[in-house]
mmCIF file of C-alpha atoms and ligand atoms in Angstrom:
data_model
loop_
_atom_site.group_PDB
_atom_site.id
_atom_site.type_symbol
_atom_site.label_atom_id
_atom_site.label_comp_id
_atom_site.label_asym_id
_atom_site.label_seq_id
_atom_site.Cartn_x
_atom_site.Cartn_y
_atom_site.Cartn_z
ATOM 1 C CA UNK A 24 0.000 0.000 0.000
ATOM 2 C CA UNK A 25 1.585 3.519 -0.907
ATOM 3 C CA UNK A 26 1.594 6.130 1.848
ATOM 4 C CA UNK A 27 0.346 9.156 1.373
ATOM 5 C CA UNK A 28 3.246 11.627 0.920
ATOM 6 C CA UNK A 29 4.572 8.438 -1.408
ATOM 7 C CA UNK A 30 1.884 8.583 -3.764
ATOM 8 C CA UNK A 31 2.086 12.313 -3.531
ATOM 9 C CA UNK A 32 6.051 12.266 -4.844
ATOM 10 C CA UNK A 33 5.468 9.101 -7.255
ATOM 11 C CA UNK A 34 2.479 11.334 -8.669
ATOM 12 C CA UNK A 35 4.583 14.576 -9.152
ATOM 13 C CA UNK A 36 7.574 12.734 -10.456
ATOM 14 C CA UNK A 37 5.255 10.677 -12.972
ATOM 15 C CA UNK A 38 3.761 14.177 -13.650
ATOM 16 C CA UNK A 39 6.896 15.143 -14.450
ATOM 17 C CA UNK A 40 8.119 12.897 -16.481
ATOM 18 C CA UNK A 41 4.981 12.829 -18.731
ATOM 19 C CA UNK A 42 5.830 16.366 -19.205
ATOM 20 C CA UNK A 43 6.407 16.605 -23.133
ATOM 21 C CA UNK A 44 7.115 19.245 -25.330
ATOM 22 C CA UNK A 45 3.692 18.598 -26.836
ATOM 23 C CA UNK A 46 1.572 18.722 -23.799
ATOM 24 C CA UNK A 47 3.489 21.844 -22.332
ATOM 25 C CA UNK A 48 2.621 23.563 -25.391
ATOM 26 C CA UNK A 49 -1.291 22.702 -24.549
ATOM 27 C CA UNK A 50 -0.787 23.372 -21.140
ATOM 28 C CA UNK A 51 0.660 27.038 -22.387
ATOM 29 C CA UNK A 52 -2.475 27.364 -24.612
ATOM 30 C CA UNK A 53 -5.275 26.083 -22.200
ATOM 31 C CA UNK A 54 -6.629 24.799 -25.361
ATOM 32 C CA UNK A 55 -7.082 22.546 -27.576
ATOM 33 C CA UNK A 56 -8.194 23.935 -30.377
ATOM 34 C CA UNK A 57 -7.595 23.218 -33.782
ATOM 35 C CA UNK A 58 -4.461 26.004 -33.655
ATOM 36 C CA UNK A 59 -3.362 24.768 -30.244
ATOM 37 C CA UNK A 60 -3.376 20.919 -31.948
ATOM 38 C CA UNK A 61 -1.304 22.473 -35.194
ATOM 39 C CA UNK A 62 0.829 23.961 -32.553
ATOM 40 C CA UNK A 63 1.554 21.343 -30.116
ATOM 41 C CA UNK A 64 1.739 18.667 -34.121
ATOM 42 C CA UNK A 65 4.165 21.291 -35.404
ATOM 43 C CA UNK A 66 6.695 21.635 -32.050
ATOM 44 C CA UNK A 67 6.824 17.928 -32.178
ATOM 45 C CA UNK A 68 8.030 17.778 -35.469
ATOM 46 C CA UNK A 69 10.656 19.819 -34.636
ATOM 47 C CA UNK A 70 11.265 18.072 -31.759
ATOM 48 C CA UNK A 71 11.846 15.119 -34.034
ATOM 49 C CA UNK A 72 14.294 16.548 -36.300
ATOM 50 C CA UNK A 73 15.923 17.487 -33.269
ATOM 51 C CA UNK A 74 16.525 14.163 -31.888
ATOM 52 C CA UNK A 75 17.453 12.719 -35.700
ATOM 53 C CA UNK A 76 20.288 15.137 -36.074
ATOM 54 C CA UNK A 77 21.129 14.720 -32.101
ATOM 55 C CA UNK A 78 21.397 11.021 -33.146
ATOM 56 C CA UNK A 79 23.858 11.894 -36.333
ATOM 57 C CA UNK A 80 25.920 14.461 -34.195
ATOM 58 C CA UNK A 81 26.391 11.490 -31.358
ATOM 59 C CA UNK A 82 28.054 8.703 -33.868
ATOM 60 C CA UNK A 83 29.369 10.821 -36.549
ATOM 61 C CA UNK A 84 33.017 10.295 -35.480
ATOM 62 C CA UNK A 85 32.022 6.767 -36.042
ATOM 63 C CA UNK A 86 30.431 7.011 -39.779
ATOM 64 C CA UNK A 87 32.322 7.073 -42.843
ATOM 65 C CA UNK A 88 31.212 10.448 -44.784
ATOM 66 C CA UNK A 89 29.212 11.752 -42.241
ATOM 67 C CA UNK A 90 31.973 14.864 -41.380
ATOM 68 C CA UNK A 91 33.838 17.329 -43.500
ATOM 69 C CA UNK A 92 32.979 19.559 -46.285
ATOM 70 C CA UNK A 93 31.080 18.893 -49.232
ATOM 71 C CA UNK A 94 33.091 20.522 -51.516
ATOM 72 C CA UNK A 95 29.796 23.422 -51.871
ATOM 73 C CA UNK A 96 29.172 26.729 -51.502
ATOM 74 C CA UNK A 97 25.891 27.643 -49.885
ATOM 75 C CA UNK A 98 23.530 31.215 -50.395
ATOM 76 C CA UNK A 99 25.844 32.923 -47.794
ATOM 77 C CA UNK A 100 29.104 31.535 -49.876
ATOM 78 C CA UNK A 101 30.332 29.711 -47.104
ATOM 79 C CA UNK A 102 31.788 26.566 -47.532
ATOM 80 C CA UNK A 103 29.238 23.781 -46.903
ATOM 81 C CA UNK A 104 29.449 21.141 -44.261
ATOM 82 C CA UNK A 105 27.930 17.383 -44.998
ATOM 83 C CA UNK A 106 26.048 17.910 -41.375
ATOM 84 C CA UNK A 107 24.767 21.148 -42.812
ATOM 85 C CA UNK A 108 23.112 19.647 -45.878
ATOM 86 C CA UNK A 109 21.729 16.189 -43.069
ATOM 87 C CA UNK A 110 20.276 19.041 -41.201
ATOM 88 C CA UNK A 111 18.890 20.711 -43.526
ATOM 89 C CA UNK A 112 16.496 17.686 -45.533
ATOM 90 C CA UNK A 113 15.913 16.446 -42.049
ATOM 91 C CA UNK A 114 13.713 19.285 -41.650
ATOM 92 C CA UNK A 115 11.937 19.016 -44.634
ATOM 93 C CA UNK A 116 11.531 15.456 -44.136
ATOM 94 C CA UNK A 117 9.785 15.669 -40.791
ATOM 95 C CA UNK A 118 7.285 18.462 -42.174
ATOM 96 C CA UNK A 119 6.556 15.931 -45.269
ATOM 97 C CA UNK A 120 2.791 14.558 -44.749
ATOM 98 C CA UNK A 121 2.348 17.374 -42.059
ATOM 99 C CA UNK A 122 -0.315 19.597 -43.498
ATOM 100 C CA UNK A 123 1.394 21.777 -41.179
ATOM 101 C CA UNK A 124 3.884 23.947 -42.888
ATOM 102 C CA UNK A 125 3.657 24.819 -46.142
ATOM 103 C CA UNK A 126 6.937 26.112 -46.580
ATOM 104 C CA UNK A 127 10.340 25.708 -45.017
ATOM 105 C CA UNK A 128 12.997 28.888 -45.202
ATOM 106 C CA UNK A 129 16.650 27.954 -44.472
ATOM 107 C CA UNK A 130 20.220 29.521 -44.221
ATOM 108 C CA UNK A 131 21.556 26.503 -46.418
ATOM 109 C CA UNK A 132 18.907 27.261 -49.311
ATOM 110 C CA UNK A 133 18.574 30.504 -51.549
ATOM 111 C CA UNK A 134 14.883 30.037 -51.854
ATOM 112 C CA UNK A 135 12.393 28.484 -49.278
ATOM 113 C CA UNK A 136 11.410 24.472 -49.657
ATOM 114 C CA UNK A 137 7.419 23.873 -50.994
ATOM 115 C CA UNK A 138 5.951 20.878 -49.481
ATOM 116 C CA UNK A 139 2.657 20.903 -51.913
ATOM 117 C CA UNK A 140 0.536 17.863 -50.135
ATOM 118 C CA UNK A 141 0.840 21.063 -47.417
ATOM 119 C CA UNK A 142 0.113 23.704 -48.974
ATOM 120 C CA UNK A 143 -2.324 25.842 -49.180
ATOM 121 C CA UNK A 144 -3.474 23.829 -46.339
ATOM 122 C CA UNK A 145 -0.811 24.415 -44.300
ATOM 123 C CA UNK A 146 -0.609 28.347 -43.267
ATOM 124 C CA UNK A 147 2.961 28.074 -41.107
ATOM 125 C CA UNK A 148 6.444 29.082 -42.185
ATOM 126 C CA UNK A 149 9.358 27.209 -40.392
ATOM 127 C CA UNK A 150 12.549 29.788 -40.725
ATOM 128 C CA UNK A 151 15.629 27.880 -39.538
ATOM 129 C CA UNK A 152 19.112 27.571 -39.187
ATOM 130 C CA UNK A 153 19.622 23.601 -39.624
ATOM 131 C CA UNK A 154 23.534 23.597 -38.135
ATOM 132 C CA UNK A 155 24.780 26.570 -36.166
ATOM 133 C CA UNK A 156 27.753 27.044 -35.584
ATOM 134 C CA UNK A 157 29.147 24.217 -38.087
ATOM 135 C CA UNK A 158 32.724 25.713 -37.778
ATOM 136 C CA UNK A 159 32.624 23.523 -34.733
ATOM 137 C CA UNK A 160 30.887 20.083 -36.164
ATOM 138 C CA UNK A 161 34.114 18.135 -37.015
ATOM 139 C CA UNK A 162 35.522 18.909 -33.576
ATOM 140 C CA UNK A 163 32.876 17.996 -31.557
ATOM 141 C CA UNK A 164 32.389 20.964 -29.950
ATOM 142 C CA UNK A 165 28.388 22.375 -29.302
ATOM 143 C CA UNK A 166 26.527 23.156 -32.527
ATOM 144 C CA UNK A 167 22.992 23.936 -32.582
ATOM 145 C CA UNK A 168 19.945 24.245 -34.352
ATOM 146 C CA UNK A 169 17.907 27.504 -34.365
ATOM 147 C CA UNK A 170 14.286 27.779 -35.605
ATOM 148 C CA UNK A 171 11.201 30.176 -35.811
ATOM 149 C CA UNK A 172 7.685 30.094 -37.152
ATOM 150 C CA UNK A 173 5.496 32.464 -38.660
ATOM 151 C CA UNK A 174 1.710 32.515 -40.491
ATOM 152 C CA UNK A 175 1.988 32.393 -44.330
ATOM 153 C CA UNK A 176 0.370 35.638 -45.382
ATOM 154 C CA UNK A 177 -0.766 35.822 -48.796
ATOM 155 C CA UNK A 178 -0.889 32.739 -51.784
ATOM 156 C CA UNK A 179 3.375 33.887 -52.293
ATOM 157 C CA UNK A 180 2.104 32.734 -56.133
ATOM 158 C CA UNK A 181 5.456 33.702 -57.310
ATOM 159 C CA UNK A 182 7.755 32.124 -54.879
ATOM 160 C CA UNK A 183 9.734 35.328 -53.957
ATOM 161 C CA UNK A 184 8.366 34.601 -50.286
ATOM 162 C CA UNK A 185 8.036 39.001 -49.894
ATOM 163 C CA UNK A 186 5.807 37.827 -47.107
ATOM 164 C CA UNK A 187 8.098 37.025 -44.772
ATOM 165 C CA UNK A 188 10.096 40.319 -45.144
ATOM 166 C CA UNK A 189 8.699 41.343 -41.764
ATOM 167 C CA UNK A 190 9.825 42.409 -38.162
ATOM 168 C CA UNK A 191 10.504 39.826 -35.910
ATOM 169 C CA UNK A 192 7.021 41.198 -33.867
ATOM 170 C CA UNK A 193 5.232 38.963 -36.383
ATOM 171 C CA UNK A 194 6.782 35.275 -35.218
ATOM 172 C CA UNK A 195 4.531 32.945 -33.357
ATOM 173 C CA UNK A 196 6.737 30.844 -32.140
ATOM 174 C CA UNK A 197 10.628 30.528 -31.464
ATOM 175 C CA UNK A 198 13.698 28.624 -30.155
ATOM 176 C CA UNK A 199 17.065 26.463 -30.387
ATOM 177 C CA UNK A 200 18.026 23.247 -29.653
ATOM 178 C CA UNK A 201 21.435 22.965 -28.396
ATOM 179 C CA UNK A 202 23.748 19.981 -28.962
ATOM 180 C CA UNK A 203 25.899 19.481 -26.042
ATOM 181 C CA UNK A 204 26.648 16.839 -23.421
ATOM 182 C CA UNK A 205 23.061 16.352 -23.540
ATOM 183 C CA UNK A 206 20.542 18.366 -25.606
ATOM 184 C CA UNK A 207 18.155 20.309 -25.019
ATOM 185 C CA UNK A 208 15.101 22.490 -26.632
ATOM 186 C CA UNK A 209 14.518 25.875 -25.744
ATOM 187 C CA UNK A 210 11.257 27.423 -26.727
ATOM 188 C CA UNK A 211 9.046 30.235 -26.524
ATOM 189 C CA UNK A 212 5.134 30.428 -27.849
ATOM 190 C CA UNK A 213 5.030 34.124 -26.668
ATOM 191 C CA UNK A 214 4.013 32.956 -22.913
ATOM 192 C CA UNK A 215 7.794 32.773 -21.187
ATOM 193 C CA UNK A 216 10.609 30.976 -22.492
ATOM 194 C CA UNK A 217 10.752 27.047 -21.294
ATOM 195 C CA UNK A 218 13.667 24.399 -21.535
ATOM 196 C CA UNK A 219 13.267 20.682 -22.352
ATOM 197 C CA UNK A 220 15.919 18.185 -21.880
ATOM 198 C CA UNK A 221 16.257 15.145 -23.999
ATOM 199 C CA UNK A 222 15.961 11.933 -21.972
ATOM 200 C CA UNK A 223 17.601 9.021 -24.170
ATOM 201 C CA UNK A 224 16.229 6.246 -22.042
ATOM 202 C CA UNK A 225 12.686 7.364 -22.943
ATOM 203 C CA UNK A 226 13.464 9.207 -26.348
ATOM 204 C CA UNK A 227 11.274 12.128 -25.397
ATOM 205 C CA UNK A 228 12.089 16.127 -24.425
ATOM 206 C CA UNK A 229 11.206 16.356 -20.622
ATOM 207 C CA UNK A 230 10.618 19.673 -18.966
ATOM 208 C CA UNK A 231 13.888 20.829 -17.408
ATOM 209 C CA UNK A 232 13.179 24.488 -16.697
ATOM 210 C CA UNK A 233 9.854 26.585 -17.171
ATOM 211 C CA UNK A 234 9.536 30.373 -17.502
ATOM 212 C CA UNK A 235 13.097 31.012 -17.347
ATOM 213 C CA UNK A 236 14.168 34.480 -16.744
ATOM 214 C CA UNK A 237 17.337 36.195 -17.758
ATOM 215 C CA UNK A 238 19.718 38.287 -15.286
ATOM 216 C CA UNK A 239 18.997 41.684 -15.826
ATOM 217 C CA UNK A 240 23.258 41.428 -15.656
ATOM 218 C CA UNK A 241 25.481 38.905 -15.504
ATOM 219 C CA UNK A 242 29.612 38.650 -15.990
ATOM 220 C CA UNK A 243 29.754 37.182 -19.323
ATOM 221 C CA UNK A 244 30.427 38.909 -22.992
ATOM 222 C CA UNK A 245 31.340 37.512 -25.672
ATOM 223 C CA UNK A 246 32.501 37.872 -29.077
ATOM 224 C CA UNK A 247 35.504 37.768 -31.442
ATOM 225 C CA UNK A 248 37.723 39.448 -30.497
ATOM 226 C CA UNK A 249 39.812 38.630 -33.107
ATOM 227 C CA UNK A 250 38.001 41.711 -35.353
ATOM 228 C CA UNK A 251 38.874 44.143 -32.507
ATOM 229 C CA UNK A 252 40.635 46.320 -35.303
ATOM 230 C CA UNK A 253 37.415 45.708 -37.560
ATOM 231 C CA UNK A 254 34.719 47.059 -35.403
ATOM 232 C CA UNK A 255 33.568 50.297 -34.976
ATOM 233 C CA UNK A 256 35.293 52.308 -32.124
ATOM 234 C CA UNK A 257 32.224 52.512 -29.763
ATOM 235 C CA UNK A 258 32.613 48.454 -29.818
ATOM 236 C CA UNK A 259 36.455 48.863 -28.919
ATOM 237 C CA UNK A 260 35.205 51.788 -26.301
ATOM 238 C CA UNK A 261 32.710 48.700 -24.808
ATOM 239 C CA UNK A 262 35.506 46.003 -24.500
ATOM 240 C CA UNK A 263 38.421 47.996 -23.247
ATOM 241 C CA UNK A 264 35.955 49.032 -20.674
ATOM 242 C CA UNK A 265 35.199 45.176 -19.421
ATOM 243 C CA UNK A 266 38.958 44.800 -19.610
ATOM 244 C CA UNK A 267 39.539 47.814 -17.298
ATOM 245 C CA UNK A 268 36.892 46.518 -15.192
ATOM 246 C CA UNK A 269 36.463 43.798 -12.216
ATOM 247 C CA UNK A 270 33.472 41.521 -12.577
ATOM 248 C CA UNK A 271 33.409 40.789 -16.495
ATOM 249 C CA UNK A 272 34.936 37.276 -17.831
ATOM 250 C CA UNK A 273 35.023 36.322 -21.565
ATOM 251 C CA UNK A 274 33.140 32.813 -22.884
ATOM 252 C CA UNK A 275 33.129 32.729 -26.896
ATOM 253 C CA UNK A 276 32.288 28.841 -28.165
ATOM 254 C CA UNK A 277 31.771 30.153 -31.642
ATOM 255 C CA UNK A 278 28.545 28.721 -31.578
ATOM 256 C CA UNK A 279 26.126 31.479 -31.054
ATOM 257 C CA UNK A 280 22.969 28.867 -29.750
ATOM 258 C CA UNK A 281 25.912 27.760 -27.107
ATOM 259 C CA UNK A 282 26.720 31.749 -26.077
ATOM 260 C CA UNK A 283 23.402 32.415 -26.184
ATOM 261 C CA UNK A 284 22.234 29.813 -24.065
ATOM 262 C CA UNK A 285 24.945 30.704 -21.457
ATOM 263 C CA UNK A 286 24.230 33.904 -21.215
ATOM 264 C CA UNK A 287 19.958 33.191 -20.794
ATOM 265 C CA UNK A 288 20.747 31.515 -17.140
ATOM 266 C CA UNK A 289 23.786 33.245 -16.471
ATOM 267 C CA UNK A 290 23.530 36.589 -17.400
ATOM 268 C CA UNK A 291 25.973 38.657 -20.283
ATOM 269 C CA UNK A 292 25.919 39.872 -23.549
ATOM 270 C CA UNK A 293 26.917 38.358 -26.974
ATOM 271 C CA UNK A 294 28.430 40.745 -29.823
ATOM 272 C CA UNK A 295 28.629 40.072 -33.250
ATOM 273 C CA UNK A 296 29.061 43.915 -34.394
ATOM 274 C CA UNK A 297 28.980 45.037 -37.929
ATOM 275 C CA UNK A 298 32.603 45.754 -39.094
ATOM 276 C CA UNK A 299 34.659 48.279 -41.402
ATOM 277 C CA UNK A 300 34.064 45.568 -44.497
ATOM 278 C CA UNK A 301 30.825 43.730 -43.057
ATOM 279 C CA UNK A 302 28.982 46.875 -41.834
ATOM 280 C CA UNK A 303 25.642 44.934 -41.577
ATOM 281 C CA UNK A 304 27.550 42.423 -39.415
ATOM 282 C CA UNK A 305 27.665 38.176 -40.268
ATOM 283 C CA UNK A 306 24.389 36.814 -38.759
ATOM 284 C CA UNK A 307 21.128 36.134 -40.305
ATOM 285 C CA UNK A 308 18.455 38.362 -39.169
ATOM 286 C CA UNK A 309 15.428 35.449 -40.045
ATOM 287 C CA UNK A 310 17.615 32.263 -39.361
ATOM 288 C CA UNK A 311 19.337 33.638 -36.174
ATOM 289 C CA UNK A 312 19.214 37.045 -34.981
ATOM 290 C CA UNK A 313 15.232 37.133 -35.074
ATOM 291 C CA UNK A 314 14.278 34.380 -32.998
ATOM 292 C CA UNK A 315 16.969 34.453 -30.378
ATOM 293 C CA UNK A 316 15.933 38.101 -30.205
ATOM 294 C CA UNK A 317 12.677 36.546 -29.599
ATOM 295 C CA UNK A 318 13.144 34.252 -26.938
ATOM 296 C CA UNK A 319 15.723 36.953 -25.268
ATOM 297 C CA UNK A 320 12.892 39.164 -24.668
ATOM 298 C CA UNK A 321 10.505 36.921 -23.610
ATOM 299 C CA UNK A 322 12.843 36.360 -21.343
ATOM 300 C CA UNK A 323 13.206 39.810 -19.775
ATOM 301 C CA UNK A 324 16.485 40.071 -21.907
ATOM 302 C CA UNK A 325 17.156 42.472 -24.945
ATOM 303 C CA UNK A 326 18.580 42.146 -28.506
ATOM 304 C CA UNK A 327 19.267 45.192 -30.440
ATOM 305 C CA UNK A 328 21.368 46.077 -33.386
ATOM 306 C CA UNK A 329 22.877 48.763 -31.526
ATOM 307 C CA UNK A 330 20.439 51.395 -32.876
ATOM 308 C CA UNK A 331 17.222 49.382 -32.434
ATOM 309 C CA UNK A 332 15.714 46.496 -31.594
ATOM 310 C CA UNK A 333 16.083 43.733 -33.389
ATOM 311 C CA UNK A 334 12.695 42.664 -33.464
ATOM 312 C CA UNK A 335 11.830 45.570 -35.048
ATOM 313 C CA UNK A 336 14.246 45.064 -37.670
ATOM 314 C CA UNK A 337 12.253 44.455 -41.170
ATOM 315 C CA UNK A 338 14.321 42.567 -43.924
ATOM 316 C CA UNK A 339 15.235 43.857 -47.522
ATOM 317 C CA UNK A 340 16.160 40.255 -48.510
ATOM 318 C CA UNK A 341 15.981 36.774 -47.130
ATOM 319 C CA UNK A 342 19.465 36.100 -46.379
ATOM 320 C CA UNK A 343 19.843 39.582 -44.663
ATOM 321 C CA UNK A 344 22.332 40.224 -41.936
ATOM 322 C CA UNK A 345 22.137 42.653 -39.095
ATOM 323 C CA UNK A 346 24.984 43.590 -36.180
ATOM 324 C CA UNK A 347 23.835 41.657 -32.730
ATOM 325 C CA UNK A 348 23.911 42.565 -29.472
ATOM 326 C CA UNK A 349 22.013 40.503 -26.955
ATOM 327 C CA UNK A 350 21.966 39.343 -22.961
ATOM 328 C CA UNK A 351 20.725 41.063 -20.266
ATOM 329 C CA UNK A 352 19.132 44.242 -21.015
ATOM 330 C CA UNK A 353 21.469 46.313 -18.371
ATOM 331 C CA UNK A 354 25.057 45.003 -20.282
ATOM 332 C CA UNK A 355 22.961 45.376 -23.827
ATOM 333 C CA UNK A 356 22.224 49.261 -22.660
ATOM 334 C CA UNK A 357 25.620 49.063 -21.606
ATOM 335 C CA UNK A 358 27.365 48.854 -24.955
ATOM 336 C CA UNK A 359 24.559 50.590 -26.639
ATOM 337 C CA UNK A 360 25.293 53.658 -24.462
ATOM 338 C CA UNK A 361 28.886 53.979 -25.862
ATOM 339 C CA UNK A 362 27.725 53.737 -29.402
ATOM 340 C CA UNK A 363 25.400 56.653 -28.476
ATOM 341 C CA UNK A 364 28.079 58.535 -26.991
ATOM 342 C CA UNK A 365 30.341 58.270 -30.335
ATOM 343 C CA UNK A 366 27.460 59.320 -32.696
ATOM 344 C CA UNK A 367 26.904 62.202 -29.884
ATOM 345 C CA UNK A 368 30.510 63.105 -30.040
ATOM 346 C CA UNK A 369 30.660 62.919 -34.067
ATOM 347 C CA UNK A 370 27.349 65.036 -34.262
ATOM 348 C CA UNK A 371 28.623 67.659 -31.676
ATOM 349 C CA UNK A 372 32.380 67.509 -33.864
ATOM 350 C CA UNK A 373 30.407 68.488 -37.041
HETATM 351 P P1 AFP B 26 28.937 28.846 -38.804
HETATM 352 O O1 AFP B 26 27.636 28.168 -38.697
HETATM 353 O O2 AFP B 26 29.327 29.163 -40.213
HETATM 354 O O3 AFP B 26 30.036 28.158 -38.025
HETATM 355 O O4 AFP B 26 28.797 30.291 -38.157
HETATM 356 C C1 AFP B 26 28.404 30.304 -36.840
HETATM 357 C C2 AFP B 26 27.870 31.719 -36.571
HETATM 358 O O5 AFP B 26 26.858 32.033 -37.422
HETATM 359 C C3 AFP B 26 27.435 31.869 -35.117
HETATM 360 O O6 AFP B 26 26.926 30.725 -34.584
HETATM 361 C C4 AFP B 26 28.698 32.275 -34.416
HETATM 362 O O7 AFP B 26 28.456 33.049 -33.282
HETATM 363 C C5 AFP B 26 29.457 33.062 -35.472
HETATM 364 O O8 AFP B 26 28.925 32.674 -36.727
HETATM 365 C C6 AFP B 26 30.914 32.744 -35.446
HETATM 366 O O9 AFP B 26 31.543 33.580 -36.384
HETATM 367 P P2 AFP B 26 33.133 33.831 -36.302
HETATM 368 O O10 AFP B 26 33.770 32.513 -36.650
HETATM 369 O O11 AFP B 26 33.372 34.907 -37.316
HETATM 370 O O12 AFP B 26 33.441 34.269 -34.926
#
């Protein structure tokens, strides 16, 4: 016979465990409507795809042809990894004989992926980034995978996909899953940002932290410091200041899901600044920037391109890049209060 505070902690930890991905998302709702169902169907799926390329990532070391390049050039002209390219169709695949998404928009392809048995049926747009941080793949260092989803506005009869040049306002959904010594799923629906860790025994996304919230500071910033001489000189102003002062330590995996994720429990700020050559910076404003800004406020956070906000950013082009700065919103104020204070001093020089 179980005792009473025994049934109590077999309940809660059965509770627990039965926590999914898909039933949070209901639970988050308090519905289950046909949206909240399309939803809770869709964040599976990417769930899925998740634990496929987890799956790849874990033996690749051991598979012939599963590392390296591929000899390609992708939209961005970067070299193209083989994991890249995995990542990528395992996407698609696990939106095939959805009715969910309609259309899939990627870093690795110029134009977005059709599913027709979806479409028009299915009014969502998946925007992802299959591999992030692939400099790191063949080392076995953390990569990730970073996606958003939006409504299809309009038939997009001619393919150019104009609908999606929008702020970031517009996304319904967002999040990353990070590859690391486990992995994990970060997501946000609008209602707090949540964390699900991937238990291997039972092959399903557990609930590992709900309604996380961000330090409004923390010790961390990163970036490359190897383009010191490339940024602007407000960016130099910001880091000479953290070097001249106690309190700030320096974390850069390369990865920006892995700095990112750092910084959303411990507190920071990432850079990726625009430099002399690159002024619109590296990073994809609708594969990466976007929904990290996303989750980053949703998680009392900011993410700004030093001028505004990135979620108010609007896109000329698919592939468009934008300068980052995001952590907690007193170290993002931080370095957005020297750039200020260069523009005041080159306004006040003139
Ligand atoms: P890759 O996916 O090409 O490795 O780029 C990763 C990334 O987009 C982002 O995850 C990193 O923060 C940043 O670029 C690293 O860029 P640098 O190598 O120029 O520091």
């Amino acid at each position: 016979m179980v005792e009473a505070h025994e049934s109590l902690d077999y309940e809660y930890a059965l509770d627990h465990d039965c926590t999914t991905l898909s039933r949070h998302v209901f639970q988050q709702l308090q519905s289950f409507s046909a949206d909240a169902q399309d939803l809770s169907a869709l964040m599976s799926r990417i769930a899925l795809a998740g634990k496929l390329i987890a799956r790849r990532l874990s033996r690749a070391g051991l598979m012939e042809g599963a590392l390296g390049f591929t000899g390609g050039e992708n939209v961005q002209g970067e070299s193209v990894k083989k994991m890249d390219v995995y990542a990528n169709e395992v996407f698609i695949s696990v939106f095939k004989q959805s009715g969910l998404v309609c259309r899939l928009a990627s870093e690795e392809m110029e134009k977005p992926y059709y599913i027709p048995e979806n479409c028009p049926l299915g009014r969502y747009t998946l925007l992802y980034d299959p591999i992030d941080g692939s400099s790191n793949v063949d080392i076995n260092i953390n990569v990730g995978s970073i996606f958003a989803v939006c409504q299809q506005e309009g038939e997009d009869l001619d393919g150019t996909a104009s609908d999606l040049l929008q702020s970031g306002r517009k996304l319904l959904a967002a999040g990353y899953i990070l590859y690391g010594p486990s992995t994990m799923l970060i997501y946000s629906i609008g209602k707090g940002v949540h964390a699900f860790t991937l238990d291997p025994s039972l092959g399903e996304f557990i609930l590992s932290s709900e309604n996380i919230r961000m330090p409004d500071h923390g010790p961390i910033y990163s970036a490359n410091e190897g383009n010191f001489w490339q940024w602007d000189e407000s960016i130099r102003d910001y880091i000479r200041y953290v070097h001249r002062h106690e309190g700030y330590t320096a974390r850069y995996s390369g990865a920006l899901v892995g700095d990112f994720h750092r910084i959303l429990f411990q507190g920071g700020v990432f850079l990726y600044p625009g430099t002399v050559k690159k002024p619109e910076g590296k990073l994809r404003l609708l594969y990466e920037t976007a929904p990290l800004a996303f989750l980053a406020e949703q998680a009392g956070g900011r993410a700004s391109t030093g001028t505004q906000d990135i979620l108010d950013a609007v896109p000329e082009k698919l592939h468009a890049r934008t300068p980052l700065i995001i952590g907690s919103k007193e170290d993002v104020a931080l370095v957005e209060s020297f750039i200020h204070e260069r523009s005041r001093q080159a306004i006040a020089a003139h």
